[in-house]
CSV table of C-alpha atoms in Angstrom, one decimal:
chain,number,residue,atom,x,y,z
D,1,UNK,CA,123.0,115.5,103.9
D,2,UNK,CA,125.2,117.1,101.3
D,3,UNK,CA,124.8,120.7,100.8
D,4,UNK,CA,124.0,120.5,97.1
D,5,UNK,CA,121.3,117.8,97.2
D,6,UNK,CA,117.6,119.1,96.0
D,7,UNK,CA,116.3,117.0,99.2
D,8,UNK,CA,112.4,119.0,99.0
D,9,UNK,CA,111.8,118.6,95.7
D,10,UNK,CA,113.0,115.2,95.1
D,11,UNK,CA,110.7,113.8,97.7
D,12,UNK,CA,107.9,115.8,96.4
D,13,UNK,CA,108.3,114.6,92.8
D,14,UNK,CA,109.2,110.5,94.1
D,15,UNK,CA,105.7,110.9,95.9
D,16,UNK,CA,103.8,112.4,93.5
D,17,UNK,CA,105.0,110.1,90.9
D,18,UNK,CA,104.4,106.8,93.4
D,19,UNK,CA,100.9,107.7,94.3
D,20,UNK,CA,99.2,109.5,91.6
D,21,UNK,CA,101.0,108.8,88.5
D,22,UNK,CA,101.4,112.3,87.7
D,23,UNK,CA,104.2,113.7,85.2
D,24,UNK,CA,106.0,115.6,87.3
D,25,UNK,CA,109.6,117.3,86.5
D,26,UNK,CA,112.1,119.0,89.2
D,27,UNK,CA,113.6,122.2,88.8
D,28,UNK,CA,116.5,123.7,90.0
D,29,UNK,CA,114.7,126.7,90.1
D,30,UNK,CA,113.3,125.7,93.2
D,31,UNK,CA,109.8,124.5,91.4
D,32,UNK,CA,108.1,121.4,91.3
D,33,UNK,CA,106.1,121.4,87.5
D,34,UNK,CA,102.8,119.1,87.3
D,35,UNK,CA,101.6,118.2,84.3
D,36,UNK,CA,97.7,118.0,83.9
D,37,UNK,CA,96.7,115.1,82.5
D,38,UNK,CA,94.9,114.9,79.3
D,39,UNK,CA,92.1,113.2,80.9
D,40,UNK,CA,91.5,116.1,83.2
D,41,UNK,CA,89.4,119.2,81.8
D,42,UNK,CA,89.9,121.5,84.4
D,43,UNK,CA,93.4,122.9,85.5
D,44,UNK,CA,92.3,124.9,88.8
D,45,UNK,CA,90.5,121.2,89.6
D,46,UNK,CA,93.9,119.8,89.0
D,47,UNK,CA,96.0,122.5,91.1
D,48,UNK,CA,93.6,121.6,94.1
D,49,UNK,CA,94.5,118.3,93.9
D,50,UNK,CA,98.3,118.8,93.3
D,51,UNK,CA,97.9,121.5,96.8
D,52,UNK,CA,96.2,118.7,98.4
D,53,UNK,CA,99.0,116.1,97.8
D,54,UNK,CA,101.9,118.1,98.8
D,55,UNK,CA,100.0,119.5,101.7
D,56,UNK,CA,99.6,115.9,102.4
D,57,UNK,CA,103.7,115.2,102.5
D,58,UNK,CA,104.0,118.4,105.6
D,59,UNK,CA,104.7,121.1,103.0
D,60,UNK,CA,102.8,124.2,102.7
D,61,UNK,CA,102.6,124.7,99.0
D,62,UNK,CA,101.9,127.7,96.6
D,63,UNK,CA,100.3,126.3,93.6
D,64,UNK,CA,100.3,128.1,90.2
D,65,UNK,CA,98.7,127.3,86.8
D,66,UNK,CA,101.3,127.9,84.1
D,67,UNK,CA,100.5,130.1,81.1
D,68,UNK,CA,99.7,126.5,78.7
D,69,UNK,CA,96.8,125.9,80.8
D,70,UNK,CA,98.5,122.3,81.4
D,71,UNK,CA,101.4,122.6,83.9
D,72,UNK,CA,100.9,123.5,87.6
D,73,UNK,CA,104.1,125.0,89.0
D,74,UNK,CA,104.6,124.3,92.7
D,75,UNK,CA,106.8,126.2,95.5
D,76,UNK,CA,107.1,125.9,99.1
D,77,UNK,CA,109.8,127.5,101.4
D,78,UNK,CA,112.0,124.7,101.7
D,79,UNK,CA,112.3,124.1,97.9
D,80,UNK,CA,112.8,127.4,97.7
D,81,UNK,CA,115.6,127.2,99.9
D,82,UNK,CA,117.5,124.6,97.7
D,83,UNK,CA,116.9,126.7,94.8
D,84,UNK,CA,120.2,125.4,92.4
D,85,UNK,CA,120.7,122.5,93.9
D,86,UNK,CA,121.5,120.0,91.5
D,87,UNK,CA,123.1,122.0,88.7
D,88,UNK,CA,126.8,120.6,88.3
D,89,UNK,CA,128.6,119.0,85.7
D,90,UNK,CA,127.9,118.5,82.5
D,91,UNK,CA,123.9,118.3,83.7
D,92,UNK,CA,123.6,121.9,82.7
D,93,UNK,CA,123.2,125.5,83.9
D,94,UNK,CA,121.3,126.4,87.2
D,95,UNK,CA,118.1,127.6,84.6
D,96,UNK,CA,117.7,124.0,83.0
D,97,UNK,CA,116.5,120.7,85.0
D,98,UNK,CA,118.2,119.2,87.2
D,99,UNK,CA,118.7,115.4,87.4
D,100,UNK,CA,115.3,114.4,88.4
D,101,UNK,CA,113.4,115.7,85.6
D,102,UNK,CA,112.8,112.0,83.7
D,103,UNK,CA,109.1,112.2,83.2
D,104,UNK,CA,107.6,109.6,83.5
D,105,UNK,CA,106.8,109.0,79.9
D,106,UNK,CA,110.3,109.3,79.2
D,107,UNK,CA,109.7,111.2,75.9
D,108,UNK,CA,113.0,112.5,75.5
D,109,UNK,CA,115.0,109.6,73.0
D,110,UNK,CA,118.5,109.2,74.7
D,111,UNK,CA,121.7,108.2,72.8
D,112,UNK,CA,122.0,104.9,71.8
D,113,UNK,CA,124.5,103.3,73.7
D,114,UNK,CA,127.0,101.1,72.1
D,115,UNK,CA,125.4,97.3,72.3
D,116,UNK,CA,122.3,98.5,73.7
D,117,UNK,CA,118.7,99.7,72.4
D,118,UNK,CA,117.2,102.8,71.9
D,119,UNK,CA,113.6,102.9,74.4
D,120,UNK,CA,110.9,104.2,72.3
D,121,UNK,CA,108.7,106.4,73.8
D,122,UNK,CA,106.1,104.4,74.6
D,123,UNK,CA,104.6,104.3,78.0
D,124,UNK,CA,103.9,100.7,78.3
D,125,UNK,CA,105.9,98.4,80.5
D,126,UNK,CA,106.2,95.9,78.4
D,127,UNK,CA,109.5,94.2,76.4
D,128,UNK,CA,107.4,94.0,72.9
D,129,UNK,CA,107.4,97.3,72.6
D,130,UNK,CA,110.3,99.0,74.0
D,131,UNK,CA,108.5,100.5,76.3
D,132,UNK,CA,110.5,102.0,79.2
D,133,UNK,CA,109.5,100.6,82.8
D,134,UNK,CA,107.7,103.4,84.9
D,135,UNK,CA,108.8,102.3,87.7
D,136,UNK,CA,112.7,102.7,87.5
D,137,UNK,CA,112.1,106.7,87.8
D,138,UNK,CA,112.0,106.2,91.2
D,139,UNK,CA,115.8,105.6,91.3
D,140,UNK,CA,116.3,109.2,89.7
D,141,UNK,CA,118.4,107.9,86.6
D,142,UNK,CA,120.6,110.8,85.1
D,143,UNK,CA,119.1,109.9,82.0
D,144,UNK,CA,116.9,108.1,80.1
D,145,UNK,CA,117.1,104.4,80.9
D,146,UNK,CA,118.3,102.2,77.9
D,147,UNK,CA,118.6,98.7,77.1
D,148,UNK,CA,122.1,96.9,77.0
D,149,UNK,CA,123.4,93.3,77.3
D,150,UNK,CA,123.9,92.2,80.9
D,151,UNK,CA,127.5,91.7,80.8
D,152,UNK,CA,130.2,91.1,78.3
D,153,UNK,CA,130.0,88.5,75.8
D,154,UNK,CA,126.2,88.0,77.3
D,155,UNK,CA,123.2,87.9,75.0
D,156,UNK,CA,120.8,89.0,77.1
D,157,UNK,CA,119.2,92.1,76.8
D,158,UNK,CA,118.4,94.4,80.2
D,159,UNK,CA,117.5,97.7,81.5
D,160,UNK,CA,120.0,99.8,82.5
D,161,UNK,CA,120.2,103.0,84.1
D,162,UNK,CA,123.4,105.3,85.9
D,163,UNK,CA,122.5,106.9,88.8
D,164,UNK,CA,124.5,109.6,90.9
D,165,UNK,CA,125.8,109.4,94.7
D,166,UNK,CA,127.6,111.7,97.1
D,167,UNK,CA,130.8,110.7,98.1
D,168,UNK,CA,131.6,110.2,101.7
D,169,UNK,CA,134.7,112.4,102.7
D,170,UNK,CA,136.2,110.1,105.3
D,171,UNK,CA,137.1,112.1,108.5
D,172,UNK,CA,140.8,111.9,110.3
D,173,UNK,CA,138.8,110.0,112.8
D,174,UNK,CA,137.3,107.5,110.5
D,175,UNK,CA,140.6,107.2,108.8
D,176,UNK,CA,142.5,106.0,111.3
D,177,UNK,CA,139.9,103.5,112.5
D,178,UNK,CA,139.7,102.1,109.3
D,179,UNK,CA,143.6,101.7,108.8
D,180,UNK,CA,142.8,98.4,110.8
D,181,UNK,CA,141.4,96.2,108.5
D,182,UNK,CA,139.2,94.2,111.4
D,183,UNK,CA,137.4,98.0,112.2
D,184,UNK,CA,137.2,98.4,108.2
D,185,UNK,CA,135.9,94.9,107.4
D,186,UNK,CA,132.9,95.7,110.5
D,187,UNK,CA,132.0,98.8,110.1
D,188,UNK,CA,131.6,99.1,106.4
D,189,UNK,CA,132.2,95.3,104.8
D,190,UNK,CA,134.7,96.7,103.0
D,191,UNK,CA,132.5,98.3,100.3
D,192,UNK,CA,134.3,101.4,98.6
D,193,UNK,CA,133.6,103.9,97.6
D,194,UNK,CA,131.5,104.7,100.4
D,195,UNK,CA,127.9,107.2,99.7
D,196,UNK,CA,127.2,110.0,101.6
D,197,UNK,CA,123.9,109.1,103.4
D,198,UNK,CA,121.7,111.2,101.5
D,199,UNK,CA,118.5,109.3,100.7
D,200,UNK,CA,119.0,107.0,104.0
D,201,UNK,CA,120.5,109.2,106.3
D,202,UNK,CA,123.2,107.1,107.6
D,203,UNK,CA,126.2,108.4,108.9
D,204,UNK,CA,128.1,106.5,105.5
D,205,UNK,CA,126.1,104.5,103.3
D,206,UNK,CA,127.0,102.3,99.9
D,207,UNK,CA,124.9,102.4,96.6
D,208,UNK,CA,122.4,99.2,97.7
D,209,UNK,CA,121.5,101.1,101.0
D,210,UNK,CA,120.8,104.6,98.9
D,211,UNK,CA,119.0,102.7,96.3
D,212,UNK,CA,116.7,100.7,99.2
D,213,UNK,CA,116.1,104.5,100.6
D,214,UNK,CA,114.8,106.0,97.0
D,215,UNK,CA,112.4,102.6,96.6
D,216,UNK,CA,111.2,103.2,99.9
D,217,UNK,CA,110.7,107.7,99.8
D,218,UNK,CA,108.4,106.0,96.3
D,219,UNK,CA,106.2,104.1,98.6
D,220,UNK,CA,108.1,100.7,97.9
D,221,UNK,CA,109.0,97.7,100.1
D,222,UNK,CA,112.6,97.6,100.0
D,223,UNK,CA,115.6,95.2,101.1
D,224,UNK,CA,119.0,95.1,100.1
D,225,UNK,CA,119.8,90.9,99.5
D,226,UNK,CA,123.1,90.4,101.0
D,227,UNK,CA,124.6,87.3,99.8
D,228,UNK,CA,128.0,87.9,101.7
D,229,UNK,CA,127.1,87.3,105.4
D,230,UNK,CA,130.9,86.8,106.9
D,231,UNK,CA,130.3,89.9,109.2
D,232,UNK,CA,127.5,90.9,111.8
D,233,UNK,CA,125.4,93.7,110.4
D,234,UNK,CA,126.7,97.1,110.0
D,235,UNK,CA,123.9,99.0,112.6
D,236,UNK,CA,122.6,101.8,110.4
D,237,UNK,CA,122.5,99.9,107.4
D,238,UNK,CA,120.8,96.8,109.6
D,239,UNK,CA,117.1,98.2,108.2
D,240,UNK,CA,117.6,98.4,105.3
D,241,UNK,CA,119.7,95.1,104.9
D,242,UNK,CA,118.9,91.1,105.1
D,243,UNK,CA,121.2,88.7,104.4
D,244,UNK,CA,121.1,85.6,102.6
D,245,UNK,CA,120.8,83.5,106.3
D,246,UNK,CA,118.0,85.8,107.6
D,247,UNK,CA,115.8,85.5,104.1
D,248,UNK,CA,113.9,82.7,104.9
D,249,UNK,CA,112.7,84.3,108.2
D,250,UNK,CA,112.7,87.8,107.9
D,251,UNK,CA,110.6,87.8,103.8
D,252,UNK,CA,109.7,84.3,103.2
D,253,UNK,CA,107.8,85.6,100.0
D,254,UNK,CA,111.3,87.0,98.5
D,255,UNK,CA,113.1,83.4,99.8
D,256,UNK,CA,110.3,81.3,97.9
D,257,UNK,CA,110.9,83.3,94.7
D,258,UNK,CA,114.1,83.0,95.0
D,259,UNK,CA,114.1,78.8,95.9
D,260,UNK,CA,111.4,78.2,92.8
D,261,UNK,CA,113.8,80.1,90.6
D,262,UNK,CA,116.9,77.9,91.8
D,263,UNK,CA,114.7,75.0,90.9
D,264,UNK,CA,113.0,75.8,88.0
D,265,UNK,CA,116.5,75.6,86.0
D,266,UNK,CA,119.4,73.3,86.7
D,267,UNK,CA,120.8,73.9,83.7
D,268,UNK,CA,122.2,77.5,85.1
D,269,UNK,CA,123.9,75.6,88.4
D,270,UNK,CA,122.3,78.0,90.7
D,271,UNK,CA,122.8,76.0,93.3
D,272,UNK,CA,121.3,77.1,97.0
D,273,UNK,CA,122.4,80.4,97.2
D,274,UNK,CA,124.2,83.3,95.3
D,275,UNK,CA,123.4,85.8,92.2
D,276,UNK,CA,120.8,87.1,93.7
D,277,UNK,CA,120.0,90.5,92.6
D,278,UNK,CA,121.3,93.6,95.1
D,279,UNK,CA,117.8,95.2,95.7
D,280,UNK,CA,114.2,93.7,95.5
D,281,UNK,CA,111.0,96.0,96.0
D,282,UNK,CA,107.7,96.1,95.9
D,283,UNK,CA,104.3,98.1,96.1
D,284,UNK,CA,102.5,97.1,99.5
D,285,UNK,CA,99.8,94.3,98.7
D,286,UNK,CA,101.5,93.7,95.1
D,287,UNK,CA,102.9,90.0,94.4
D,288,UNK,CA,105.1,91.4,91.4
D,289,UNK,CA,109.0,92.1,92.6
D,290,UNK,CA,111.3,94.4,91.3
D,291,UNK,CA,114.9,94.0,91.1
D,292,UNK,CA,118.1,96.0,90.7
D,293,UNK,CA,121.6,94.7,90.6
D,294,UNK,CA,124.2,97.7,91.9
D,295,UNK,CA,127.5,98.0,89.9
D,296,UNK,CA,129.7,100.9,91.4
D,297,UNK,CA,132.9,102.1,89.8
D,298,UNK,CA,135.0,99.0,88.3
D,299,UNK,CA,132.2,96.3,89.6
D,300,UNK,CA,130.7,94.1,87.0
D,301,UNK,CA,128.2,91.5,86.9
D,302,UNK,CA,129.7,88.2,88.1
D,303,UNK,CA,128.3,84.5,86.1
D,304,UNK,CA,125.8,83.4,89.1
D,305,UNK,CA,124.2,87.0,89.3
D,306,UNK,CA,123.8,86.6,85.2
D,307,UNK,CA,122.9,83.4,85.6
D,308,UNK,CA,120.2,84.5,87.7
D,309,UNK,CA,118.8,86.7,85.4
D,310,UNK,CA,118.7,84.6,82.7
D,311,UNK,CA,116.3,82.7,85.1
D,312,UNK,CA,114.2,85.3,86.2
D,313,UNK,CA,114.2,86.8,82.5
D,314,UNK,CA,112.8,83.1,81.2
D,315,UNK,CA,109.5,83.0,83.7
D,316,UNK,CA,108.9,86.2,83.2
D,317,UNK,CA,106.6,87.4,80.5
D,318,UNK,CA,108.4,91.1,79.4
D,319,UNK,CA,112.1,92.8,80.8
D,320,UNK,CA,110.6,95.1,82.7
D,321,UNK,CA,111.2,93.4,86.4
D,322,UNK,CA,115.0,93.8,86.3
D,323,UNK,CA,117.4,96.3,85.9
D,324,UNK,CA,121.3,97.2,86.6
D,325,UNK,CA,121.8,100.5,88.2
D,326,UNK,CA,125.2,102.1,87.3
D,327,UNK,CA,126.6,104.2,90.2
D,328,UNK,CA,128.2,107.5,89.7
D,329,UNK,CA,130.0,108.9,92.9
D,330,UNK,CA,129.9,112.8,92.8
D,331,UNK,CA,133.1,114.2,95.1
């Protein structure tokens, strides 16, 4: 776990944003803000119900109203303990928000990035009206997600986000195993940069693993979709990993989606395997997937993963199912 991670409050706010909906915004304070909903007449009602949820997640929280009347401020000894985690960079000084604080009504307009489109801030899921998707909060973007086109020279238009990771600072010891380029290829599939294991706890991770982790701390079911199978699983990325030869076995609903969609549209040349996206989730009990293709430093999106959206993108009846996540290692 990497010393300056805000561990506490980021699983408080992913959980209190997968199960109740709440607005919730971390601190680097060491606070946890809730906002009451407008729905909700009573704040002390509210604060009960905000002590009862983190109580709920093995914390023992002190629950505040704030002086609006509309925010209830939570603390607990081990947020209180990360206090300034999460203040680096260009994110801001150790008194403003940290990198989790997207609301989830996202009503802070980002800049409009060059080809893509600015979200309004509507809270509806939906492509018709630029609303943002709720649900890509859950992969703590750095900012407000935006639309873009998938890749260059493509027309489509998709949700994209940057996220940030921990570098792994590769040990003498891990070094010199991975000079060989068998030991390399086996241990790691040659994936570089590698992650600190912050959201999975591996000993090493990479971006699809991390990303898997955050879905699943939200309440999600979560696979990484590995299309390159040439090497026997890595074993602490094995849980979170299925590859294309295990799919029809291990998630037979995620292997018919992805058979129908092959189907639907020869036109693309999907053929029987490849493109698909990096990361699929979804809620328990729920038919609808989500997917997330992972681009770290110099990756871009290859013709049968665009190819695949452009399928996916034609069934379904909005944007809001897919997204690419932009990694940003932090040393």
């Amino acid at each position: 776990m990497g010393h300056d991670d805000p561990l506490h409050r980021r699983q408080i706010r992913a959980a209190l944003i997968a199960r109740h909906g709440w607005r919730v915004t971390s601190r680097v304070d060491g606070s946890v803000d809730v906002d009451v909903p407008p729905d909700v007449p009573s704040a002390n009602a509210f604060a009960d119900a905000v002590r009862s949820a983190v109580g709920a997640l093995g914390y023992s929280p002190t629950v505040v109203i704030g002086a609006s009347g509309r925010m209830v401020r939570v603390q607990t000894a081990e947020t209180l303990q990360q206090a300034g985690r999460g203040a680096h960079g260009s994110l801001g000084s150790q008194r403003a928000c940290d990198r989790h604080t997207i609301r989830a009504d996202r009503r802070t307009a980002p800049t409009v990035r060059q080809g893509g489109v600015r979200p309004s801030p509507s809270r509806s899921l939906g492509a018709s009206d630029g609303g943002v998707p709720s649900w890509l909060d859950v992969l703590e973007p750095l900012s407000v997600p935006y639309r873009s086109h998938l890749s260059q020279g493509s027309d489509l238009l998709t949700w994209h986000l940057e996220a940030q990771f921990r570098a792994f600072h590769v040990t003498a010891d891990w070094q010199a195993r991975w000079e060989h380029a068998a030991a390399a290829a086996a241990d790691t599939w040659n994936k570089r940069p590698l992650l600190a294991g912050t959201d999975s706890g591996c000993p090493y991770s990479c971006g699809e693993v991390e990303l898997v982790a955050r879905f699943r701390t939200a309440g999600y079911t979560a696979y990484w979709i590995s299309e390159w199978s040439g090497f026997p699983h890595v074993p602490s990325w094995q849980p979170f990993c299925i590859k294309r030869s295990e799919l029809r076995e291990r998630l037979p609903n995620v292997w018919e989606h992805d058979r129908a969609l092959r189907s639907r549209f020869p036109d693309l040349d999907l053929g029987p395997s490849g493109g698909h996206p990096d990361v699929v989730a979804w809620r328990p009990g729920a038919t609808e997937f989500r997917f997330v293709e992972y681009k770290g430093p110099g990756d871009s999106i290859r013709p049968k993963q665009a190819a695949w959206a452009t399928a996916l993108l034609r069934i379904a009846e909005d944007d809001a199912s897919y997204a690419v996540v932009i990694g940003r290692v932090r040393q």
